[in-house]
Coordinates of C-alpha atoms in Angstrom, one line a residue:
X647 CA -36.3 -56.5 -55.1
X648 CA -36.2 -53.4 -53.1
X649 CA -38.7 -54.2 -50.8
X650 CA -36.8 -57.5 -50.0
X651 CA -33.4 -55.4 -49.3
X652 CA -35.8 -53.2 -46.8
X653 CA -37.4 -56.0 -45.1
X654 CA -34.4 -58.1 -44.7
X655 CA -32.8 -54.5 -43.4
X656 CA -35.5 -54.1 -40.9
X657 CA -35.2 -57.6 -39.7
X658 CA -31.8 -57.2 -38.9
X659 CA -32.1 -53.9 -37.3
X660 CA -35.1 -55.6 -35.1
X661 CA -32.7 -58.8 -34.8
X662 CA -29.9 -56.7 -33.1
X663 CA -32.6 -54.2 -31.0
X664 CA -34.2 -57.7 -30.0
X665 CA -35.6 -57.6 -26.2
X666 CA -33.3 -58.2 -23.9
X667 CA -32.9 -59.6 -20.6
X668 CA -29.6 -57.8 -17.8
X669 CA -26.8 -59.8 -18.5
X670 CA -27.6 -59.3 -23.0
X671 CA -28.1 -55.5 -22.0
X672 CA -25.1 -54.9 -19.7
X673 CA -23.1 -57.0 -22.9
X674 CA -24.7 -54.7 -25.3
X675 CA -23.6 -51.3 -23.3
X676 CA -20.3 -52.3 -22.5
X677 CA -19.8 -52.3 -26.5
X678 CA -21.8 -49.2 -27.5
X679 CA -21.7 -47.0 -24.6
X680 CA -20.3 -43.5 -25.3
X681 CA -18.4 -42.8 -22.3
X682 CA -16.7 -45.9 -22.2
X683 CA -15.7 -45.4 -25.9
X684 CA -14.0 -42.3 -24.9
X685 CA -12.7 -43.7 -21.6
X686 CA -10.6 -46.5 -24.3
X687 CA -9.1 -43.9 -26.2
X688 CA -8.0 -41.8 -23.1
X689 CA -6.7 -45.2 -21.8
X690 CA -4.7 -45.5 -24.8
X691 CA -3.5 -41.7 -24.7
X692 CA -2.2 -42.3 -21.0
X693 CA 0.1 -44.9 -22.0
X694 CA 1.4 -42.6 -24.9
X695 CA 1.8 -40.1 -22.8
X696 CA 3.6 -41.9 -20.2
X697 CA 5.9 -43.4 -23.1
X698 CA 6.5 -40.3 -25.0
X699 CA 8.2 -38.3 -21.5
X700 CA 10.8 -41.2 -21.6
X701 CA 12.9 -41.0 -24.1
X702 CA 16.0 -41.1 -25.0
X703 CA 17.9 -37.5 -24.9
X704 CA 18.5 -36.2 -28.6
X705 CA 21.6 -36.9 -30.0
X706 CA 23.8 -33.8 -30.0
X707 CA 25.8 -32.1 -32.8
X708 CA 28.6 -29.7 -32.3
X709 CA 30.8 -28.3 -35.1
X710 CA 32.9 -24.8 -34.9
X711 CA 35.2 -23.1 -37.5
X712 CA 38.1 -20.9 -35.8
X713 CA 40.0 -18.8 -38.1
X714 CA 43.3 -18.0 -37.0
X715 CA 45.0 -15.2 -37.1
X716 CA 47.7 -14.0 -38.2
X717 CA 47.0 -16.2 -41.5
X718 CA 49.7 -17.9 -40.6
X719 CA 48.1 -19.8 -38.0
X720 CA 45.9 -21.7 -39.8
X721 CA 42.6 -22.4 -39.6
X722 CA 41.2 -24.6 -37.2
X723 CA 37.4 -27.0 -37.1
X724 CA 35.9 -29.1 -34.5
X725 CA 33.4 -31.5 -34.8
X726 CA 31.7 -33.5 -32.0
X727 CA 28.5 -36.4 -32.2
X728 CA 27.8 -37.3 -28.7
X729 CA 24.7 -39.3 -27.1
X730 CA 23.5 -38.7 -23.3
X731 CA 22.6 -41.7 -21.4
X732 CA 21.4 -41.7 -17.6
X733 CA 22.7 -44.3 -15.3
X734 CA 22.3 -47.6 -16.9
X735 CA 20.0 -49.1 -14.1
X736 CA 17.1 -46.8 -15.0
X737 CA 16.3 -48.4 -18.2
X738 CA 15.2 -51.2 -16.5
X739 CA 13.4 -49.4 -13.7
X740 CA 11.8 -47.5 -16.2
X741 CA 10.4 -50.3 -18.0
X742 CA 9.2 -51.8 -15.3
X743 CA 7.2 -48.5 -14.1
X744 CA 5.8 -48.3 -17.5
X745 CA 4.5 -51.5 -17.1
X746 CA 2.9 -50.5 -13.9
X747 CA 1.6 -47.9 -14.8
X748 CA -0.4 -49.4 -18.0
X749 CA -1.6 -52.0 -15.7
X750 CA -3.1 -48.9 -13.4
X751 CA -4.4 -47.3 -16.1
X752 CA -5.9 -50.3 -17.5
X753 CA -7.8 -50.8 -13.9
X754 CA -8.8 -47.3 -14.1
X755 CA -10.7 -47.9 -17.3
X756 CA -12.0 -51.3 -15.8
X757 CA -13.7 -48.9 -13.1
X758 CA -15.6 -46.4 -15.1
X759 CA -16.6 -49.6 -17.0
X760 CA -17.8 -50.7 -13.8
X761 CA -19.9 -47.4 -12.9
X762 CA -21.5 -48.0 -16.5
X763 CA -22.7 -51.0 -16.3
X764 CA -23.9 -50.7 -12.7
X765 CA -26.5 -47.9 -13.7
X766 CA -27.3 -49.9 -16.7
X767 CA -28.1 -52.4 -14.4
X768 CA -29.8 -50.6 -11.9
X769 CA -31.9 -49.0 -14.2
X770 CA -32.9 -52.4 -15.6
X771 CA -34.1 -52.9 -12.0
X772 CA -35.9 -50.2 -11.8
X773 CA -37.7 -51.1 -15.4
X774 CA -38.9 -54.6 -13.5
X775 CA -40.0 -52.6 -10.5
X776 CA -42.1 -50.4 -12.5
X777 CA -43.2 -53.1 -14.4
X778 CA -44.1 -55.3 -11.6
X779 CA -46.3 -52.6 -10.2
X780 CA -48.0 -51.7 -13.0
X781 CA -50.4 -54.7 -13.7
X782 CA -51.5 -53.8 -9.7
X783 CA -52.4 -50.6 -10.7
X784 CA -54.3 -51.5 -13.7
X785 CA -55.9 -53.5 -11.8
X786 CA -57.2 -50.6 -9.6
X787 CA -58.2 -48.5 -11.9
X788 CA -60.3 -51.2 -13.9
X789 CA -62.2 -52.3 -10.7
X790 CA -62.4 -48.6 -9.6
X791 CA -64.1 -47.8 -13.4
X792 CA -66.7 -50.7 -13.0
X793 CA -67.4 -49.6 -9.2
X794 CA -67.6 -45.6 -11.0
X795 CA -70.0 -47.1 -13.6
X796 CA -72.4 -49.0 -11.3
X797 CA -72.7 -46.4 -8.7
X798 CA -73.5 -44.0 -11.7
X799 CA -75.9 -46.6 -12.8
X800 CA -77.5 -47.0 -9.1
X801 CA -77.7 -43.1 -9.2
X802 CA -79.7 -42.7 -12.4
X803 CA -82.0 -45.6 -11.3
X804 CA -82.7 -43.8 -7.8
X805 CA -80.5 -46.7 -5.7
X806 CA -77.6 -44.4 -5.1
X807 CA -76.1 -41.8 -4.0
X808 CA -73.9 -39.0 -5.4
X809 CA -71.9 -39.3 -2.2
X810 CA -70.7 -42.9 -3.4
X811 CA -70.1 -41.6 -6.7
X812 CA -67.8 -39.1 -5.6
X813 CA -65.6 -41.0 -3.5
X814 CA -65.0 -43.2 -6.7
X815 CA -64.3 -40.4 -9.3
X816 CA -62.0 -39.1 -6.8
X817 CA -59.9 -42.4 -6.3
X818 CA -60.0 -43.0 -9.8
X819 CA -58.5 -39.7 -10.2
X820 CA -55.7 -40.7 -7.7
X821 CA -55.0 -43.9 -9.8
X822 CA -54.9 -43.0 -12.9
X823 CA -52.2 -40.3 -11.9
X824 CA -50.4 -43.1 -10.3
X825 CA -50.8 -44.8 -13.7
X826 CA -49.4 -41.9 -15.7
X827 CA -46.8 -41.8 -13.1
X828 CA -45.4 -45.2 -13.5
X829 CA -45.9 -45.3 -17.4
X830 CA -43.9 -42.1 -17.1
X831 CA -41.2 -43.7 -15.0
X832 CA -41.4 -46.9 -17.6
X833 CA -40.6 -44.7 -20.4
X834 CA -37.7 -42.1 -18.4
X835 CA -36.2 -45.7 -18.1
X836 CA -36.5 -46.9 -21.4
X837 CA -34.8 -44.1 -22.7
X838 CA -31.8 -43.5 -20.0
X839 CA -31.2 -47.5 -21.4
X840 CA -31.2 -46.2 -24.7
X841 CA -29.0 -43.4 -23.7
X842 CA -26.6 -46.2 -21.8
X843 CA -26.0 -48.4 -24.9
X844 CA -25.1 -45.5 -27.1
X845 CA -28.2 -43.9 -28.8
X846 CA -29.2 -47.9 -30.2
X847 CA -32.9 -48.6 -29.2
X848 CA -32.8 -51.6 -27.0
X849 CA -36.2 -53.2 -25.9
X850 CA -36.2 -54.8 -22.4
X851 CA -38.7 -57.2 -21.6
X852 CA -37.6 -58.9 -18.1
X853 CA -40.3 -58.8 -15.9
X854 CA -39.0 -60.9 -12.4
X855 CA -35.9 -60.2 -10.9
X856 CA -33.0 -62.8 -11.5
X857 CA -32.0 -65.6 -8.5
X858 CA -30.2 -63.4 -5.7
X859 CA -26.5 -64.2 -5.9
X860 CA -25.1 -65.7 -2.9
X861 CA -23.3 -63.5 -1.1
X862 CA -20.7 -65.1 1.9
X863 CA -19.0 -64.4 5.0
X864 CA -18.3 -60.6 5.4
X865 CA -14.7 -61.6 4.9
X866 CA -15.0 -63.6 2.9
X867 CA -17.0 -60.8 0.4
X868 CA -14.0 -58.5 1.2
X869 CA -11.2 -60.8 0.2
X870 CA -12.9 -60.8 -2.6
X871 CA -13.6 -57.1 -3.5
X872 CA -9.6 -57.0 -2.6
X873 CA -8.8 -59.4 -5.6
X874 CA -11.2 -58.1 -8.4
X875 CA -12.3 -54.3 -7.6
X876 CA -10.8 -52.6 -10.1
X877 CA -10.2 -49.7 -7.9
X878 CA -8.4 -51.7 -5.3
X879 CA -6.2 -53.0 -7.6
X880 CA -5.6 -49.1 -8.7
X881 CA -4.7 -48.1 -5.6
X882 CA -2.5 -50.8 -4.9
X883 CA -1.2 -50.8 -8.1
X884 CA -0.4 -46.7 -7.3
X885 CA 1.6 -47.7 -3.8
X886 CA 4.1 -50.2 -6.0
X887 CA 4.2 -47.6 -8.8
X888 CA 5.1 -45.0 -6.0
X889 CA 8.1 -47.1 -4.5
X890 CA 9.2 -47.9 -8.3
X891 CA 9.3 -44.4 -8.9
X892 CA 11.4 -43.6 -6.2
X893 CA 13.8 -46.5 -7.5
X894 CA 13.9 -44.3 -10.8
X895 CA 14.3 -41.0 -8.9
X896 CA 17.2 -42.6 -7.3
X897 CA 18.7 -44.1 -10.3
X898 CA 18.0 -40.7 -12.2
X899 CA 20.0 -38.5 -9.7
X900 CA 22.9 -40.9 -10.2
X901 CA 25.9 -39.3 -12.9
X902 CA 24.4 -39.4 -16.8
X903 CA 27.1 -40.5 -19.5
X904 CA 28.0 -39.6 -22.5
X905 CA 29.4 -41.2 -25.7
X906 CA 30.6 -39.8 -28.9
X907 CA 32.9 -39.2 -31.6
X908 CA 35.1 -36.0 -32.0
X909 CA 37.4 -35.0 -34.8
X910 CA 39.8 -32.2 -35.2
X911 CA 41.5 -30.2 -38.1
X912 CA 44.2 -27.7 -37.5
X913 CA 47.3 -26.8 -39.4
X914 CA 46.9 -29.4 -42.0
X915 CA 46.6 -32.0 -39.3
X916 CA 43.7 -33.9 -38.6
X917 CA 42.6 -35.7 -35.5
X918 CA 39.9 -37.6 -34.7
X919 CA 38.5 -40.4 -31.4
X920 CA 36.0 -41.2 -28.9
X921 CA 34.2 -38.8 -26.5
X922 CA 33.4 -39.9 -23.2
X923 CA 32.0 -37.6 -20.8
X924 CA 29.5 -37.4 -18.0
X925 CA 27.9 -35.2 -15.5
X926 CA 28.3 -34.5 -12.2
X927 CA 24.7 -34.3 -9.9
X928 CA 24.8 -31.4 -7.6
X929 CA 21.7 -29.5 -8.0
X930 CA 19.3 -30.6 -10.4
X931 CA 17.6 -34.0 -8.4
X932 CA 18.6 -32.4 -5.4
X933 CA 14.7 -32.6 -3.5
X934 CA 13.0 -35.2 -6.3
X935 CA 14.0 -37.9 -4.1
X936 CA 12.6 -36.9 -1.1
X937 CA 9.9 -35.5 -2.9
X938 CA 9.3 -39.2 -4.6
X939 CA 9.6 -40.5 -0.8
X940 CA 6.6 -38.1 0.3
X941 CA 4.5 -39.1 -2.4
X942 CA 5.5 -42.8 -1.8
X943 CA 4.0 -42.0 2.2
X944 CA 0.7 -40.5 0.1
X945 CA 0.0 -43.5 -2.0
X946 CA -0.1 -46.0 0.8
X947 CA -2.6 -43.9 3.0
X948 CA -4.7 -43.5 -0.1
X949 CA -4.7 -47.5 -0.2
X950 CA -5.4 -48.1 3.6
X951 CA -8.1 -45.4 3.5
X952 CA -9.5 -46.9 0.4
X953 CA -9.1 -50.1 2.3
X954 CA -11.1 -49.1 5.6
X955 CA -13.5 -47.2 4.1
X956 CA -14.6 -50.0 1.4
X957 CA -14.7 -52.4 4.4
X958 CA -17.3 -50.2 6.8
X959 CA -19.2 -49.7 4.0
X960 CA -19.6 -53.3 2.7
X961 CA -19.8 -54.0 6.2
X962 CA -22.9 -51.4 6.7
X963 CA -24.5 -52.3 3.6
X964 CA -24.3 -56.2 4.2
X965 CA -26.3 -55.6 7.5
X966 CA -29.0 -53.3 5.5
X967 CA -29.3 -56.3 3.3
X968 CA -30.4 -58.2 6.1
X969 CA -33.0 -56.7 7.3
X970 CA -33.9 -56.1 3.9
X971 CA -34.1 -59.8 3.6
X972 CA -36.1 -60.2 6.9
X973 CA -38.7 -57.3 6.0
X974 CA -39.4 -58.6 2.5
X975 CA -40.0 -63.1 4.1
X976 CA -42.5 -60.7 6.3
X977 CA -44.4 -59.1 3.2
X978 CA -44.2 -62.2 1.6
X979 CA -45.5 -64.7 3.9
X980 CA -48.4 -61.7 5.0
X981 CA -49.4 -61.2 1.9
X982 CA -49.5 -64.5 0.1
X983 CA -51.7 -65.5 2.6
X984 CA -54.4 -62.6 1.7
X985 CA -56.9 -62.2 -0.7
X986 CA -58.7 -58.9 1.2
X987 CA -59.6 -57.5 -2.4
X988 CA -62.0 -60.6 -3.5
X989 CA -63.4 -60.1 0.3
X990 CA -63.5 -56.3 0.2
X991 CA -65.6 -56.6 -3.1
X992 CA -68.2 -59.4 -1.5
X993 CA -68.6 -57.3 1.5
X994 CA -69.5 -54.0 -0.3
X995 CA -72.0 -55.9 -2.8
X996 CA -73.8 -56.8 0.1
X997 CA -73.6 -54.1 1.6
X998 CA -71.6 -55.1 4.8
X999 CA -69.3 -52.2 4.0
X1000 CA -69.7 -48.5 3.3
X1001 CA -67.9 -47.2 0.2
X1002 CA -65.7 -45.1 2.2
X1003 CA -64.4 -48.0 4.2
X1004 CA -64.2 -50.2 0.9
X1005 CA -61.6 -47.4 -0.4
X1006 CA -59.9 -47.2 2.7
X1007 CA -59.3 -50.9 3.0
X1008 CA -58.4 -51.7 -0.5
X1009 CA -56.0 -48.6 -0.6
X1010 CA -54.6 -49.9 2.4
X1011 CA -54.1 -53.4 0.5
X1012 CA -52.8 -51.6 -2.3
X1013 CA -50.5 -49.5 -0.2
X1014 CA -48.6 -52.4 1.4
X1015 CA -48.2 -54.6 -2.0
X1016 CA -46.6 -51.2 -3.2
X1017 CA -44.3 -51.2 -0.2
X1018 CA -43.6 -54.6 -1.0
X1019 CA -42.3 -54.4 -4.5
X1020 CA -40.4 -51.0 -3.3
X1021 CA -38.7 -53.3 -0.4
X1022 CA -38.0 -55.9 -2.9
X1023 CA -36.4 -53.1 -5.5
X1024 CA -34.5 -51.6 -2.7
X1025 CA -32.9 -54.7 -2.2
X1026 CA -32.4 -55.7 -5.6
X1027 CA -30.5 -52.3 -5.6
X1028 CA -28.5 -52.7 -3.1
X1029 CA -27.4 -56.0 -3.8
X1030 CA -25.8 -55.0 -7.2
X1031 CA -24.0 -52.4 -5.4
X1032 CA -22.4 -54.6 -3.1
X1033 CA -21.2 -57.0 -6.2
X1034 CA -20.4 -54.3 -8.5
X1035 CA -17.1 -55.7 -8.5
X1036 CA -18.7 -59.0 -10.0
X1037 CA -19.4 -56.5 -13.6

């Protein structure tokens, strides 16, 4: 019975670490990744915050006991209960501006989210890269081993040459530490995803790079980033929040009120009513509106700045794109239309070839495929950045 509980355990631990492709990864690390854990509860300790340096004033209690002299006089006690209020339209204000301000805080959050998930994605591209290359290099180093073995072979049997035999130990040395290199680089991966969806092993197993999404007119992109970038949305959010706040700072430096209830005792007599009374606003707001003002002026050159420089960089990064695109039809239509390796190897069996030049031309071959896939990763790359805003 115990070894059913453990291998119905394992299976479920293997069901939820199941290989995944991007979209089941970036799912799984918005749920378990640390930082973003943190980044809700500091969400939810802004709003507090914000909440608990608004409240009402404390109520206040006042009582005093005068003895009089001579006896005679009597004795005489006070006692006042009064509530502060400020100027009735900043309760309304103020809710509003809280409001506000959730919503900014809440797009805040929504951007660090964003930042996650991006690396997660981009080191998911980077895992296809590396595995896209590595079958090439295996490759390599298997037909480098067999050319190793029968130039050793020719050598022992008097055919060869020890020159020939060096020049393949020494490019098999330069694979296989391009091997380790990229199995390295698989693994650093590997674990930075692990790392990403909160310490919970998470397989990945994609191996081709998902349809490009369509990307628009330039302005049309940019209307877009406008409506869902989270830090857009901060930003303007942070200009209304400004010129709401200035409302309040107004309303604030308006006369407070106050209400209460006041009774009396002296000489047997006892009298007792309403307090009213308010405040008079000389001094204490005297710069916070102006202040409020300036900081008002601040937020909307934080928003066109964010504005301008979110533009010229989409607007840079769209044309890099481009000539991404262009670069990588080129590779693709050059090299689909090759097959230099199966040639290379007919040409050095017959000996049309020296061994040197054989190395040369297939490292050359090699060289370009491995430019190729880089190309295609850089793109890849760049192409999430631009539609971060889509995570």
């Amino acid at each position: 019975m115990k070894k059913i509980c453990f291998l119905l355990t394992a299976l479920a631990i293997c069901s939820s670490a199941h290989a995944q492709d991007i979209e089941s990864v970036l799912a799984s690390v918005a749920e378990n990744n640390k930082t973003l854990i943190a980044a809700q509860q500091n969400l939810e300790a802004k709003k507090m915050a914000f909440r608990s340096s608004q409240p009402l004033y404390n109520p206040n209690v006042e009582y005093d006991y005068m003895k009089g002299f001579p006896e005679t006089a009597g004795n005489q006690q006070d006692l006042l209960v009064n509530q502060a209020f400020d100027f009735p339209t900043s309760y309304g204000i103020r809710k509003k501006l809280a409001g506000q301000l959730d919503a900014q805080y809440e797009f805040e959050y929504l951007s660090t989210r964003q930042s996650v998930l991006l690396e997660a994605k981009t080191t998911c591209l980077g895992l296809i890269f590396a595995k896209k290359l590595d079958p090439r290099i295996q490759e390599r180093k298997a037909m480098t081993e067999r050319l190793l073995a029968d130039f050793e072979k020719k050598l022992q049997t008097g055919d060869g040459n020890i020159l020939d035999v060096n020049k393949a130990r020494l490019q098999l040395i330069e694979i296989n530490k391009e091997y380790q290199m990229n199995q390295a680089l698989i693994r650093q991966l590997e674990e930075k995803l692990e790392g990403l969806n909160g310490g919970i092993p998470m397989p990945f197993i994609q191996k081709e790079y998902a349809t490009a999404e369509v990307l628009g007119s330039l302005e049309d992109l940019f209307a877009e980033i406008q409506a869902m970038d989270p830090m857009m949305q901060f930003y303007i959010l942070g200009n209304s929040s400004a010129e709401k706040q200035v409302e309040l700072t107004k309303s604030l430096a308006l006369p407070k009120l106050e209400a209460g209830y006041r009774q009396q005792a002296i000489l047997g007599q006892s009298f007792q009513g309403f307090h009213i009374g308010t405040t008079i606003p000389l001094w204490e707001n005297k710069y916070q509106v102006r202040q409020s003002q300036q900081e008002k002026t601040f937020s909307s050159l934080v928003l066109q700045d964010y504005k301008n420089e979110r533009y010229f960089t989409l607007r840079q990064q769209s044309e890099k794109l481009e000539k991404l695109g262009m670069t990588l039809e080129e590779y693709h239509s050059v090299l689909s239309a090759l097959n230099d390796i199966e040639y290379l190897n007919k040409a050095l069996s017959v000996g049309h070839i020296s061994t040197i030049e054989y190395f040369l031309e297939s490292n050359y071959f090699y060289s370009a495929f491995t430019n190729y896939l880089k190309t295609e990763h850089e793109y890849q790359i760049l192409l999430a950045e631009i539609l971060r805003h889509r995570l």
